[in-house]
PDB file of C-alpha atoms in Angstrom:
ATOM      1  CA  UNK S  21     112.251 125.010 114.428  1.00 78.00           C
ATOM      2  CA  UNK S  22     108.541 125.278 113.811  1.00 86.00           C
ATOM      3  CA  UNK S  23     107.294 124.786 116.741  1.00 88.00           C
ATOM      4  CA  UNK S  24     103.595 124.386 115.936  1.00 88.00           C
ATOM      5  CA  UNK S  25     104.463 122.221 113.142  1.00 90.00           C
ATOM      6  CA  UNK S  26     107.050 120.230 115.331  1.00 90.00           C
ATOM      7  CA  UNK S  27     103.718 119.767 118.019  1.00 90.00           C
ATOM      8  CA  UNK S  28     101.418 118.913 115.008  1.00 91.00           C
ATOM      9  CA  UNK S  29     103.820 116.195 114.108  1.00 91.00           C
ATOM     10  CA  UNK S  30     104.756 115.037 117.498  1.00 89.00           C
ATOM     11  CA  UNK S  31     100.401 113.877 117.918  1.00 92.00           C
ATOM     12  CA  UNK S  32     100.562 112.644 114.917  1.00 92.00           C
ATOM     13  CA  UNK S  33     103.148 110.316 115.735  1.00 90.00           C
ATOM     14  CA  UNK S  34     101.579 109.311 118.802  1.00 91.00           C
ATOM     15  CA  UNK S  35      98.279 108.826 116.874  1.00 90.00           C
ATOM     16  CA  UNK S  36      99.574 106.615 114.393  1.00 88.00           C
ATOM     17  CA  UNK S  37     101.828 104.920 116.903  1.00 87.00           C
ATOM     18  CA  UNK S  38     104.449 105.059 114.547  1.00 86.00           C
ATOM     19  CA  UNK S  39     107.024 107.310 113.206  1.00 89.00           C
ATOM     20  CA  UNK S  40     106.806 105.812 109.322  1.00 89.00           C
ATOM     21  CA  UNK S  41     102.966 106.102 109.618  1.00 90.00           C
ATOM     22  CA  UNK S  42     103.101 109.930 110.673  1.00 89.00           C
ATOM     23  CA  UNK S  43     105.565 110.149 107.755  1.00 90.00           C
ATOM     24  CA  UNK S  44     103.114 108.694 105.144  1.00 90.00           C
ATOM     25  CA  UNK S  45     100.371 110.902 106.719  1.00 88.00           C
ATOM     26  CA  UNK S  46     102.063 114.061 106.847  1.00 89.00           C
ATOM     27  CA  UNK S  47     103.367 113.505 103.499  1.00 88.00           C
ATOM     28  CA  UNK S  48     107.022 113.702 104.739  1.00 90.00           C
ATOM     29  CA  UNK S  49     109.904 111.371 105.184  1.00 91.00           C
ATOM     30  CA  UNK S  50     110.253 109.462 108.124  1.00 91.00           C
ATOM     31  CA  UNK S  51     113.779 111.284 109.200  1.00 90.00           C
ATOM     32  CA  UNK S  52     111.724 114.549 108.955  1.00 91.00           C
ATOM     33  CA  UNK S  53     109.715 113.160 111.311  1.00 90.00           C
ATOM     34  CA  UNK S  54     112.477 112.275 113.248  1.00 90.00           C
ATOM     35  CA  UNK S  55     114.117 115.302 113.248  1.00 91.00           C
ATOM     36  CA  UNK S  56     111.143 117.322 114.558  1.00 92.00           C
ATOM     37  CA  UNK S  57     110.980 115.343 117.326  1.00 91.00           C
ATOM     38  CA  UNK S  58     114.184 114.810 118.576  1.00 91.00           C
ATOM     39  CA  UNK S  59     114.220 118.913 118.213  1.00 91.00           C
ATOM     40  CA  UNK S  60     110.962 119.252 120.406  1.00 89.00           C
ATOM     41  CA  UNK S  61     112.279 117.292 122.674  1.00 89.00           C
ATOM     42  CA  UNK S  62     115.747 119.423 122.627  1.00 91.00           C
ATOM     43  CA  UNK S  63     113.542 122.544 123.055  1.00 91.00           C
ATOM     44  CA  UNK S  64     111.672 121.494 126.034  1.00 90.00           C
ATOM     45  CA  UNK S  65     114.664 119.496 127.770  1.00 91.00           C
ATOM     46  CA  UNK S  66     113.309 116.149 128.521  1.00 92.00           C
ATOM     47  CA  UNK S  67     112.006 112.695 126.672  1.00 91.00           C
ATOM     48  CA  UNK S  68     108.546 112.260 125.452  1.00 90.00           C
ATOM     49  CA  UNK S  69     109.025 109.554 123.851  1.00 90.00           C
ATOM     50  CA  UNK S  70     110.679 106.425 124.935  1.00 88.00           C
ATOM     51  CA  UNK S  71     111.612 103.998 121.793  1.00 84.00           C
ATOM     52  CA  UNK S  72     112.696 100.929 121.095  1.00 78.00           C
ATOM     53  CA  UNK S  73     113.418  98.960 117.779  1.00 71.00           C
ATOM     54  CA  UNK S  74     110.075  97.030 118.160  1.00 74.00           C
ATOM     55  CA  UNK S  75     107.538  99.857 120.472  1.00 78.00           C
ATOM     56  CA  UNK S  76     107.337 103.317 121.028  1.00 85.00           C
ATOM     57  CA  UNK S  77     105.624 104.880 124.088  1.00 88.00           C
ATOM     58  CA  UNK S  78     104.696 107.952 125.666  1.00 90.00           C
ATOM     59  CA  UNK S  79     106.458 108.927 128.408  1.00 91.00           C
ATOM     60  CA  UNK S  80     105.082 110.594 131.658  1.00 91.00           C
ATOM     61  CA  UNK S  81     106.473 114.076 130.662  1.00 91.00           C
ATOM     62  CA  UNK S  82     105.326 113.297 126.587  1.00 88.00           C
ATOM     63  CA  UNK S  83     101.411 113.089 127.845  1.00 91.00           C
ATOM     64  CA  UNK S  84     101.627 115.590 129.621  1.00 91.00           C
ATOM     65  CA  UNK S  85     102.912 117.783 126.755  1.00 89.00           C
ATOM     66  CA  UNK S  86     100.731 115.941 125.022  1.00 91.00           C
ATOM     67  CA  UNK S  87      97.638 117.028 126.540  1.00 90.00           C
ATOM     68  CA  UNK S  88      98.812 120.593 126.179  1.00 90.00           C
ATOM     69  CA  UNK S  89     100.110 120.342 122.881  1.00 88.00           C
ATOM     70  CA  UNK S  90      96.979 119.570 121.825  1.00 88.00           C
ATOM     71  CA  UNK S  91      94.967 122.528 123.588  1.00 88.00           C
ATOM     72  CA  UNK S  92      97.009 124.279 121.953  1.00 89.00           C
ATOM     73  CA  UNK S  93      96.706 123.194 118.145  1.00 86.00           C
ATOM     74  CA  UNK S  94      92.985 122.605 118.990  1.00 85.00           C
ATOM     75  CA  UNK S  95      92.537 126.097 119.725  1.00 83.00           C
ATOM     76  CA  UNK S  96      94.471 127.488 116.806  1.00 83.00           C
ATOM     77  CA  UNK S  97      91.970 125.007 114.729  1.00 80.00           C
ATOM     78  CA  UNK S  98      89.170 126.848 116.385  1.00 76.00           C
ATOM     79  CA  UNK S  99      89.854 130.141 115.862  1.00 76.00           C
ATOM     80  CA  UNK S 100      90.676 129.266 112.005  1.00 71.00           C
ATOM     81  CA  UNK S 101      87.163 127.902 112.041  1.00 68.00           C
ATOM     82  CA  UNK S 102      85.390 130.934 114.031  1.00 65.00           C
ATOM     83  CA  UNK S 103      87.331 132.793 111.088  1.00 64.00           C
ATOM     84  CA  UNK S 104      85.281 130.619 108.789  1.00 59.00           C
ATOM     85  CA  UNK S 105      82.118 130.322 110.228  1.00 56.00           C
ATOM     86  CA  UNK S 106      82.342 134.509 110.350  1.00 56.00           C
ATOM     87  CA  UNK S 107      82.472 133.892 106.496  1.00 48.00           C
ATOM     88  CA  UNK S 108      79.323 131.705 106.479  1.00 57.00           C
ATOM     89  CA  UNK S 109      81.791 128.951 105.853  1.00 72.00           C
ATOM     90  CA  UNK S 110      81.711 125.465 108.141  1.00 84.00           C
ATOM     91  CA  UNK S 111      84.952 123.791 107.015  1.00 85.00           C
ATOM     92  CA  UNK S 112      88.317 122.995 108.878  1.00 86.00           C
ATOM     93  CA  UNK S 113      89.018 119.161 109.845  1.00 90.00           C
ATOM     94  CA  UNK S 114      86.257 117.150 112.532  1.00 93.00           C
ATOM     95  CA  UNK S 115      87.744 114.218 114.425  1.00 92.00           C
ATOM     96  CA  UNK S 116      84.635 111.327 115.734  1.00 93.00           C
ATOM     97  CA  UNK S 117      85.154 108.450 117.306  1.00 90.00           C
ATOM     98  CA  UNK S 118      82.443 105.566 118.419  1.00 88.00           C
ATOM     99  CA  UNK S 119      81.745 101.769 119.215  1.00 82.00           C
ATOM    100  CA  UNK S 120      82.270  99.288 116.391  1.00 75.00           C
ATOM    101  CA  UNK S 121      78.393  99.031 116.628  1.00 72.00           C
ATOM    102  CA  UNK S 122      77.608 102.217 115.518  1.00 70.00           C
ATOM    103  CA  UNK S 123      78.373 101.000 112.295  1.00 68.00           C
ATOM    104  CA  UNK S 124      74.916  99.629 112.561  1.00 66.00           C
ATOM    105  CA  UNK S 125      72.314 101.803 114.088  1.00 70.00           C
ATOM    106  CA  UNK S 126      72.473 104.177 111.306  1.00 77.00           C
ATOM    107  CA  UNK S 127      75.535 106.646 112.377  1.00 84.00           C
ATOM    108  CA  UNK S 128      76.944 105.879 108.631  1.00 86.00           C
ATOM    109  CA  UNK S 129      74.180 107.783 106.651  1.00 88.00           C
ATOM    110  CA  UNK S 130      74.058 110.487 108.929  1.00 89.00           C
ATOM    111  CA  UNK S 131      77.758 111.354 108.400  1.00 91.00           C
ATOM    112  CA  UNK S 132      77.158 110.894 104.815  1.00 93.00           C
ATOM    113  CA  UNK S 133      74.328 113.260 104.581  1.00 92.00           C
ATOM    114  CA  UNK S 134      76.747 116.219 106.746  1.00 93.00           C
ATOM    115  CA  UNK S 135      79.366 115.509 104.697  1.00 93.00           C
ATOM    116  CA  UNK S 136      77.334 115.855 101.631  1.00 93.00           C
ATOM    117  CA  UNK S 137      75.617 118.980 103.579  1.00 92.00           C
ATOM    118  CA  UNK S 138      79.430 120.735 104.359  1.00 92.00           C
ATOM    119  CA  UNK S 139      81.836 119.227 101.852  1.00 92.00           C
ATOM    120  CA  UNK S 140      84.946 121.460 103.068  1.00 92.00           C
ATOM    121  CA  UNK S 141      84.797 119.445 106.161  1.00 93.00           C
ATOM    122  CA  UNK S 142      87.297 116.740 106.624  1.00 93.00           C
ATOM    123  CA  UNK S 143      86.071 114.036 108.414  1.00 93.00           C
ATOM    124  CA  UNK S 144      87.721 111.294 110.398  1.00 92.00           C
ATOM    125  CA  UNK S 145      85.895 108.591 111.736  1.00 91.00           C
ATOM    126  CA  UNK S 146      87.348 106.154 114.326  1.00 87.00           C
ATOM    127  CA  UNK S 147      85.650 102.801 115.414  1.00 84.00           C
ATOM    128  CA  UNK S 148      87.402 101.377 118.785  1.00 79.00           C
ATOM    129  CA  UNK S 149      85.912  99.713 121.376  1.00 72.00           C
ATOM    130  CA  UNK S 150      88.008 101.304 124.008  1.00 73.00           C
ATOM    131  CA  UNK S 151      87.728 103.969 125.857  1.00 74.00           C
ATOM    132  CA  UNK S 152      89.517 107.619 124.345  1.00 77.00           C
ATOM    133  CA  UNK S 153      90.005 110.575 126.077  1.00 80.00           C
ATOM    134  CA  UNK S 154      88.558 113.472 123.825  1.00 84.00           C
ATOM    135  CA  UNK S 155      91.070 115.965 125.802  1.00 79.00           C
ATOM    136  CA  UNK S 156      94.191 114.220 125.550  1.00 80.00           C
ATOM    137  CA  UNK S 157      93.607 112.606 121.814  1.00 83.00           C
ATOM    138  CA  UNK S 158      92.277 115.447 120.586  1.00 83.00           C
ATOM    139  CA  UNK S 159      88.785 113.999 119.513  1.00 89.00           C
ATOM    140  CA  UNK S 160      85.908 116.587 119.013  1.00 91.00           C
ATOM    141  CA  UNK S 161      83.300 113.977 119.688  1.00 92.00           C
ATOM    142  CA  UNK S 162      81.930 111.135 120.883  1.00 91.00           C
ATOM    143  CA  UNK S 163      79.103 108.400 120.423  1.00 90.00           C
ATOM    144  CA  UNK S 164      78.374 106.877 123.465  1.00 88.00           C
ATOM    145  CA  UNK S 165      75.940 104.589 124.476  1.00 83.00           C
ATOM    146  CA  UNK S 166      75.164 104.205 128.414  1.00 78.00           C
ATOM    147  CA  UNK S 167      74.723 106.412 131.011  1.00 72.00           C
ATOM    148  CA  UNK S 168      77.690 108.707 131.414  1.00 70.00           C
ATOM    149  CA  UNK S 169      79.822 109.368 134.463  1.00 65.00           C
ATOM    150  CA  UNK S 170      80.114 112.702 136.053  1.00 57.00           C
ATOM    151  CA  UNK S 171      82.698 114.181 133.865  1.00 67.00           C
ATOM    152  CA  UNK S 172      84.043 117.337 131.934  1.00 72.00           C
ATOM    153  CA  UNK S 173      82.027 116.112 129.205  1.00 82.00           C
ATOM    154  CA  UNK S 174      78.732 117.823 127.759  1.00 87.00           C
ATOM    155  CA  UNK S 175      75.945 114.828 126.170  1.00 89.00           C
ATOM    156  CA  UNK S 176      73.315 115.524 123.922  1.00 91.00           C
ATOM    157  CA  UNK S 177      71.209 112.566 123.244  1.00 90.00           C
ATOM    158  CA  UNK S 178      70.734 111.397 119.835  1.00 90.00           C
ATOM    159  CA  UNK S 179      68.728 108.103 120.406  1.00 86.00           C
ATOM    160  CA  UNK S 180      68.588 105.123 122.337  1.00 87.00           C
ATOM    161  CA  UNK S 181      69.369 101.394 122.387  1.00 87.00           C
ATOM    162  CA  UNK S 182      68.072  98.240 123.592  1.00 91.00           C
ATOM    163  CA  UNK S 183      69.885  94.755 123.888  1.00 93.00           C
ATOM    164  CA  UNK S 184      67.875  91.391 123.976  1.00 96.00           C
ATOM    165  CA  UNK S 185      68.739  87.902 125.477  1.00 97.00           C
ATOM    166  CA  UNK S 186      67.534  85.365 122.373  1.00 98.00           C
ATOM    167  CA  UNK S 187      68.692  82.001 120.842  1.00 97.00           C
ATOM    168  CA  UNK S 188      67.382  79.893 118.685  1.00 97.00           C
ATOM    169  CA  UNK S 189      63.917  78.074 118.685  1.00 97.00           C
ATOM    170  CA  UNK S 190      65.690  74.390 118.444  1.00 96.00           C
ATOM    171  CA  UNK S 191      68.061  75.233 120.659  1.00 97.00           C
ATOM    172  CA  UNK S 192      65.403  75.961 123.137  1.00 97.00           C
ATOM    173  CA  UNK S 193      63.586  73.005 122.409  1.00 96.00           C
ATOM    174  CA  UNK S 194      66.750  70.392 123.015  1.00 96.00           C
ATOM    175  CA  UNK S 195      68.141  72.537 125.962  1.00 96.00           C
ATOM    176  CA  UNK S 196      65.099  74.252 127.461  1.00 96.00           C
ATOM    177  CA  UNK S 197      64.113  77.824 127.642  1.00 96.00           C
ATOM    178  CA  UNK S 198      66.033  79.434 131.363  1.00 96.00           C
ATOM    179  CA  UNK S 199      63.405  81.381 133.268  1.00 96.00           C
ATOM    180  CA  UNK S 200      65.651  83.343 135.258  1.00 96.00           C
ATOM    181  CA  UNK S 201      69.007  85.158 134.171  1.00 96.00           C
ATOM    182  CA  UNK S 202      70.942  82.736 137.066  1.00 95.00           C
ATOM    183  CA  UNK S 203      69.697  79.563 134.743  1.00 95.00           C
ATOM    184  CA  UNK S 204      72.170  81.011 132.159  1.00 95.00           C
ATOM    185  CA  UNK S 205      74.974  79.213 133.727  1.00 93.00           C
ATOM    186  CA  UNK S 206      73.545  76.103 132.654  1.00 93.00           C
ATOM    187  CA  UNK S 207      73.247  76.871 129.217  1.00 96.00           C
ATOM    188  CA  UNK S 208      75.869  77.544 126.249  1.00 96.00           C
ATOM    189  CA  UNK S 209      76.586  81.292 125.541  1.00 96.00           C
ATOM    190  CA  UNK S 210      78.188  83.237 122.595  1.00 96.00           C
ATOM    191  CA  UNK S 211      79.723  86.216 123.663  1.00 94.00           C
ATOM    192  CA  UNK S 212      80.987  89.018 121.982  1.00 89.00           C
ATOM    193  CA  UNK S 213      84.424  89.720 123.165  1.00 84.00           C
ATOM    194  CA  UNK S 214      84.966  92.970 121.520  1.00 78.00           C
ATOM    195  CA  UNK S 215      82.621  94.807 124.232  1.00 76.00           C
ATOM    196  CA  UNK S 216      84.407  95.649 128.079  1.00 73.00           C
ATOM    197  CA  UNK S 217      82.844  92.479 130.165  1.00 78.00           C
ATOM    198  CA  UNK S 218      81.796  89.951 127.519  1.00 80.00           C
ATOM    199  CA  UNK S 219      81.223  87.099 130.634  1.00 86.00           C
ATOM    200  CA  UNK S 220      79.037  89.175 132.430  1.00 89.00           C
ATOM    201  CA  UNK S 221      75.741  89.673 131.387  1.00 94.00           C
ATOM    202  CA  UNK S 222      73.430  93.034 133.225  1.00 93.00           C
ATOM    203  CA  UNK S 223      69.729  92.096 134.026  1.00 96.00           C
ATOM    204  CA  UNK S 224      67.349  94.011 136.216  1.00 94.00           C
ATOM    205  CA  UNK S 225      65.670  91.535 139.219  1.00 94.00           C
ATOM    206  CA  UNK S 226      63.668  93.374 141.015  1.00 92.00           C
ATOM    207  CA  UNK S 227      64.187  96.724 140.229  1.00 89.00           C
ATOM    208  CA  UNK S 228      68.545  96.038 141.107  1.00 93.00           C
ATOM    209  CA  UNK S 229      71.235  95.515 138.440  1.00 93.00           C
ATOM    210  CA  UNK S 230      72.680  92.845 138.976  1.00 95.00           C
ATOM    211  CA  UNK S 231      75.730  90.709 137.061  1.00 94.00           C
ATOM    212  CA  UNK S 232      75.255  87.145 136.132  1.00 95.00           C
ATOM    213  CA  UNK S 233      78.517  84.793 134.729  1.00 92.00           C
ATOM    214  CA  UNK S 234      78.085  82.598 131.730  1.00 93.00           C
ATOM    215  CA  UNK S 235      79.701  79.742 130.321  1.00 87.00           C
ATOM    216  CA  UNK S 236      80.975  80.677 126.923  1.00 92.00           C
ATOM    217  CA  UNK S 237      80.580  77.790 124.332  1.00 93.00           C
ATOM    218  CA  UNK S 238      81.654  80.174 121.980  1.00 94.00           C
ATOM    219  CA  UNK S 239      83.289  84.103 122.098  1.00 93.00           C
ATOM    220  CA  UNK S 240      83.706  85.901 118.936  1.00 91.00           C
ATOM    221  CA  UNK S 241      85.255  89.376 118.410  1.00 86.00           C
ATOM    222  CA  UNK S 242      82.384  91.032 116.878  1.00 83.00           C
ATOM    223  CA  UNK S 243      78.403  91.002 117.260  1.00 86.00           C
ATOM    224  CA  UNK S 244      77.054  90.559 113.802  1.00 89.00           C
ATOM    225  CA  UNK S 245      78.817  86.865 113.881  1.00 92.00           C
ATOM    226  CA  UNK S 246      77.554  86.528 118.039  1.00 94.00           C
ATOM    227  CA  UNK S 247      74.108  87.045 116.367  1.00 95.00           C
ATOM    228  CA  UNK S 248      74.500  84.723 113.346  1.00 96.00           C
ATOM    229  CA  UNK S 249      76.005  82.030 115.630  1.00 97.00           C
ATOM    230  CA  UNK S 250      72.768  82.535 117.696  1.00 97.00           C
ATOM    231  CA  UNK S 251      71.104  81.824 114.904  1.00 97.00           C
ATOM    232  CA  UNK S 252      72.518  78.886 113.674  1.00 96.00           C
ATOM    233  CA  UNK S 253      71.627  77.262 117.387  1.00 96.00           C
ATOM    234  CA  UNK S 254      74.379  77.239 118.856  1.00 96.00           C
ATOM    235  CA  UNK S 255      73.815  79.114 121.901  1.00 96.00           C
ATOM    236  CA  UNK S 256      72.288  81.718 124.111  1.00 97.00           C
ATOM    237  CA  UNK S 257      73.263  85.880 122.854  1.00 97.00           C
ATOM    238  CA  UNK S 258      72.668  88.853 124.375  1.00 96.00           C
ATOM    239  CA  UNK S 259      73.118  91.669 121.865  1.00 93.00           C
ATOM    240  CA  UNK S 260      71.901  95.110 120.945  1.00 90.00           C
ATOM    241  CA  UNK S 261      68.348  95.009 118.976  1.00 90.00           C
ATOM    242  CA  UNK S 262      69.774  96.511 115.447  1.00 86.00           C
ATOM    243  CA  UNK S 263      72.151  93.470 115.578  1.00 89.00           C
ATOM    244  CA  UNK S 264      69.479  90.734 115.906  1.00 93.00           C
ATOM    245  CA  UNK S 265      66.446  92.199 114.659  1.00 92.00           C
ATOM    246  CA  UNK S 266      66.166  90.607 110.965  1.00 93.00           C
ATOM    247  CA  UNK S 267      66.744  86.907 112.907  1.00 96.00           C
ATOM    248  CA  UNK S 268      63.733  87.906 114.915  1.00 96.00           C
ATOM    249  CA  UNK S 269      61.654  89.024 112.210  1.00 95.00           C
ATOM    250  CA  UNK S 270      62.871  85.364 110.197  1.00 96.00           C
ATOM    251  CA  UNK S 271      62.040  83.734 113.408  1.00 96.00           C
ATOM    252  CA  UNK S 272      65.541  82.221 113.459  1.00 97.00           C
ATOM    253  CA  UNK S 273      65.410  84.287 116.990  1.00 97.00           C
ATOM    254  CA  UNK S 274      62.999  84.338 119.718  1.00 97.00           C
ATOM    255  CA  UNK S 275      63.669  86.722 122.523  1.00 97.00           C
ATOM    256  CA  UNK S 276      64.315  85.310 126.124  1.00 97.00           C
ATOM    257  CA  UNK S 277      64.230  86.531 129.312  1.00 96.00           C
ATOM    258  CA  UNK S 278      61.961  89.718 128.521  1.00 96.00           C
ATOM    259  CA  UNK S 279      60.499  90.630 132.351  1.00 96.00           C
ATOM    260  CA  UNK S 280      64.785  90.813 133.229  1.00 96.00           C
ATOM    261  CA  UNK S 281      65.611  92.876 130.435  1.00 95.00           C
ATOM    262  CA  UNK S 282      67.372  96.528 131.247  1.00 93.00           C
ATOM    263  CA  UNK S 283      65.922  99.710 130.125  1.00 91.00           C
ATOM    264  CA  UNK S 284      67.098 100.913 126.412  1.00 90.00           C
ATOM    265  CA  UNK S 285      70.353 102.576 127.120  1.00 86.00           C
ATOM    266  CA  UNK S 286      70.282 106.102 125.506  1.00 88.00           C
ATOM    267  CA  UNK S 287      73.144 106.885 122.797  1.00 89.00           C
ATOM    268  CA  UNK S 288      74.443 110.252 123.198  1.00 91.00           C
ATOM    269  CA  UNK S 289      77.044 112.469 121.061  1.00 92.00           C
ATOM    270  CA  UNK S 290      79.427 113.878 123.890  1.00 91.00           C
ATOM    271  CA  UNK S 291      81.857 116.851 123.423  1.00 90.00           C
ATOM    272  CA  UNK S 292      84.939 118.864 126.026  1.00 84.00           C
ATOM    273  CA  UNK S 293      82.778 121.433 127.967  1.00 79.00           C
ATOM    274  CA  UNK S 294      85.920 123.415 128.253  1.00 71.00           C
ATOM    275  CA  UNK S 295      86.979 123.874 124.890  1.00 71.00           C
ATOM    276  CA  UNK S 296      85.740 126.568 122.281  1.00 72.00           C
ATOM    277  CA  UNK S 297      83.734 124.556 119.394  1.00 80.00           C
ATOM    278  CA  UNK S 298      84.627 124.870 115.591  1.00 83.00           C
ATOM    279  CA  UNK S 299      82.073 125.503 113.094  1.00 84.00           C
ATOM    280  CA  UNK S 300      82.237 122.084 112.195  1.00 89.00           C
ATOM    281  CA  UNK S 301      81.828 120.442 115.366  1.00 90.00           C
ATOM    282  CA  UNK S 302      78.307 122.755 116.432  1.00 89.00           C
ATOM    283  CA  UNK S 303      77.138 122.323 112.901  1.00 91.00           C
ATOM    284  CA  UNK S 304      77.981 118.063 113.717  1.00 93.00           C
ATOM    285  CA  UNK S 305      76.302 118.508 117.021  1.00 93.00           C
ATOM    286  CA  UNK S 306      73.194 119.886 115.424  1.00 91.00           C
ATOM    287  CA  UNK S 307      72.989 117.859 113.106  1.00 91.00           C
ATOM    288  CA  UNK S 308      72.730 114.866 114.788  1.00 91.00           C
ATOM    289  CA  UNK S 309      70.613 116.508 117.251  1.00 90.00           C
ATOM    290  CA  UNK S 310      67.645 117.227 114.456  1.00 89.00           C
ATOM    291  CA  UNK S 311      68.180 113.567 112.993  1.00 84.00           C
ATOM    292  CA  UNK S 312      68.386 111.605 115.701  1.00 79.00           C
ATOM    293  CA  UNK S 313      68.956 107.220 115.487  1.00 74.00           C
ATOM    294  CA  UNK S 314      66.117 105.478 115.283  1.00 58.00           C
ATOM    295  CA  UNK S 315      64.370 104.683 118.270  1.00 45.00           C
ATOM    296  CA  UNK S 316      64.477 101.223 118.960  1.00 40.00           C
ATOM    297  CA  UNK S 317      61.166  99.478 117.682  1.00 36.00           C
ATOM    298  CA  UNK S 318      58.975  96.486 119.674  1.00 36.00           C
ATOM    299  CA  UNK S 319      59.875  93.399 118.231  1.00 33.00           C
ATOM    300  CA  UNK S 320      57.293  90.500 119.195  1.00 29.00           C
TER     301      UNK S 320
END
């Protein structure tokens, strides 16, 4: 058995979540697939994965592996791309994952323009709202937008963002304009249910964050239709700026709420502290770091 080719394919199975997926990525047959597996598991003595006709899930000794597994292949990539970047050469394979709105506030281009700046570097992109562990998925970075827990994570900051509360002028005339975030339970909402806590909206009152509930009229899973249902009158939104900003500038918007508004949240790209960085990923790093995301302009 290969057993760094039997590890490679065992997180690529996980990854994919399936063993005919892996098999279609890895350009191999799904009993190939199943073959390596079933012989890393005979190698190491114990079950790392536990399957069923319909699911397949990790089991507690197959993340653990995992997570080791992939310091190991992770390191292997690194030194292959220390060997490169010793050549003047930034190539090798970058893994990036971020919130479905960075799709939005410019992240695309950027990647573009390394891509076009290092074209023997494979990138792959993931958009998830959820939370990933860079360790144990074997992620090189991060966008992330918020202040970041105490972690073994390094951030560099690459811009900022700020979210409004706005609706609709005619909806404001017909149901009044609320002059303090607790009013917001008597109005109709539109939530975006793709973020963590869609019902519960963060304002600052005097100088505290606090959480307010609100009564969805409407929850969508996505913000560019939150904002266009905003639009269209049907309710109270509180979404980032780069979302809502051409329905201000049309006046279809009008911001609410300003003097309760949170501070822009900053966007930072975050990275293992404990793990040696490829040529690709510092080159990424840098990158973003000398072209940072717009900083979010005043909108009146």
């Amino acid at each position: 058995m290969d057993l760094l080719k039997a590890m490679h394919t065992f997180r690529t199975v996980v990854e994919q979540e399936s063993f005919s997926a892996a098999a279609r990525k890895l350009n191999v047959v799904t009993s190939a697939v199943s073959r390596q597996i079933n012989d890393l598991e005979a190698h190491f003595g114990c079950r790392l994965l536990q399957r069923t006709t319909r699911s397949m899930t990790l089991t507690e000794e197959g993340r653990e592996y995992l997570a080791g597994f992939s310091e190991i292949l992770d390191r292997l990539a690194s030194l292959q791309d220390d060997m490169s970047e010793r050549q003047q050469v930034v190539a090798g394979e970058l893994r990036i994952t971020s919130p479905m709105h960075s799709l939005c506030f410019g992240l695309q281009p950027l990647i573009s323009r390394y891509i076009r700046e290092y074209p023997q570097v494979k990138v792959s992109w993931t958009i998830m709202n959820r939370f990933v562990n860079l360790v144990e998925e074997g992620i090189d970075l991060a966008i992330r937008v918020g202040d970041l827990p105490d972690s073994g994570l390094v951030a560099r900051r690459i811009g900022t963002m700020a979210v409004y509360c706005v609706a609709n002028p005619d909806y404001l005339v017909k149901h009044g304009v609320p002059e303090h975030p607790k009013q917001l339970a008597d109005h109709h909402c539109i939530l975006d249910a793709s973020i963590r806590q869609p019902g519960r909206w963060r304002f600052q009152v005097d100088n505290t964050t606090r959480y307010f509930s609100v009564r969805p009229v409407l929850e969508v899973n996505g913000g560019e239709p939150a904002a266009e249902f905003a639009a269209d009158g049907l309710g109270i939104a509180l979404l980032p700026d780069f979302l809502v900003r051409k329905y201000l500038d049309s006046g279809r918007l009008v911001r609410i709420l300003d003097d309760y508004l949170m501070p822009p949240s900053p966007v930072s790209v975050v990275y293992p502290a404990n793990r040696v960085m490829k040529a690709s990923q510092r080159a990424m790093i840098d990158f973003l770091v000398a072209n940072p995301l717009s900083e979010t302009p005043e909108t009146s």
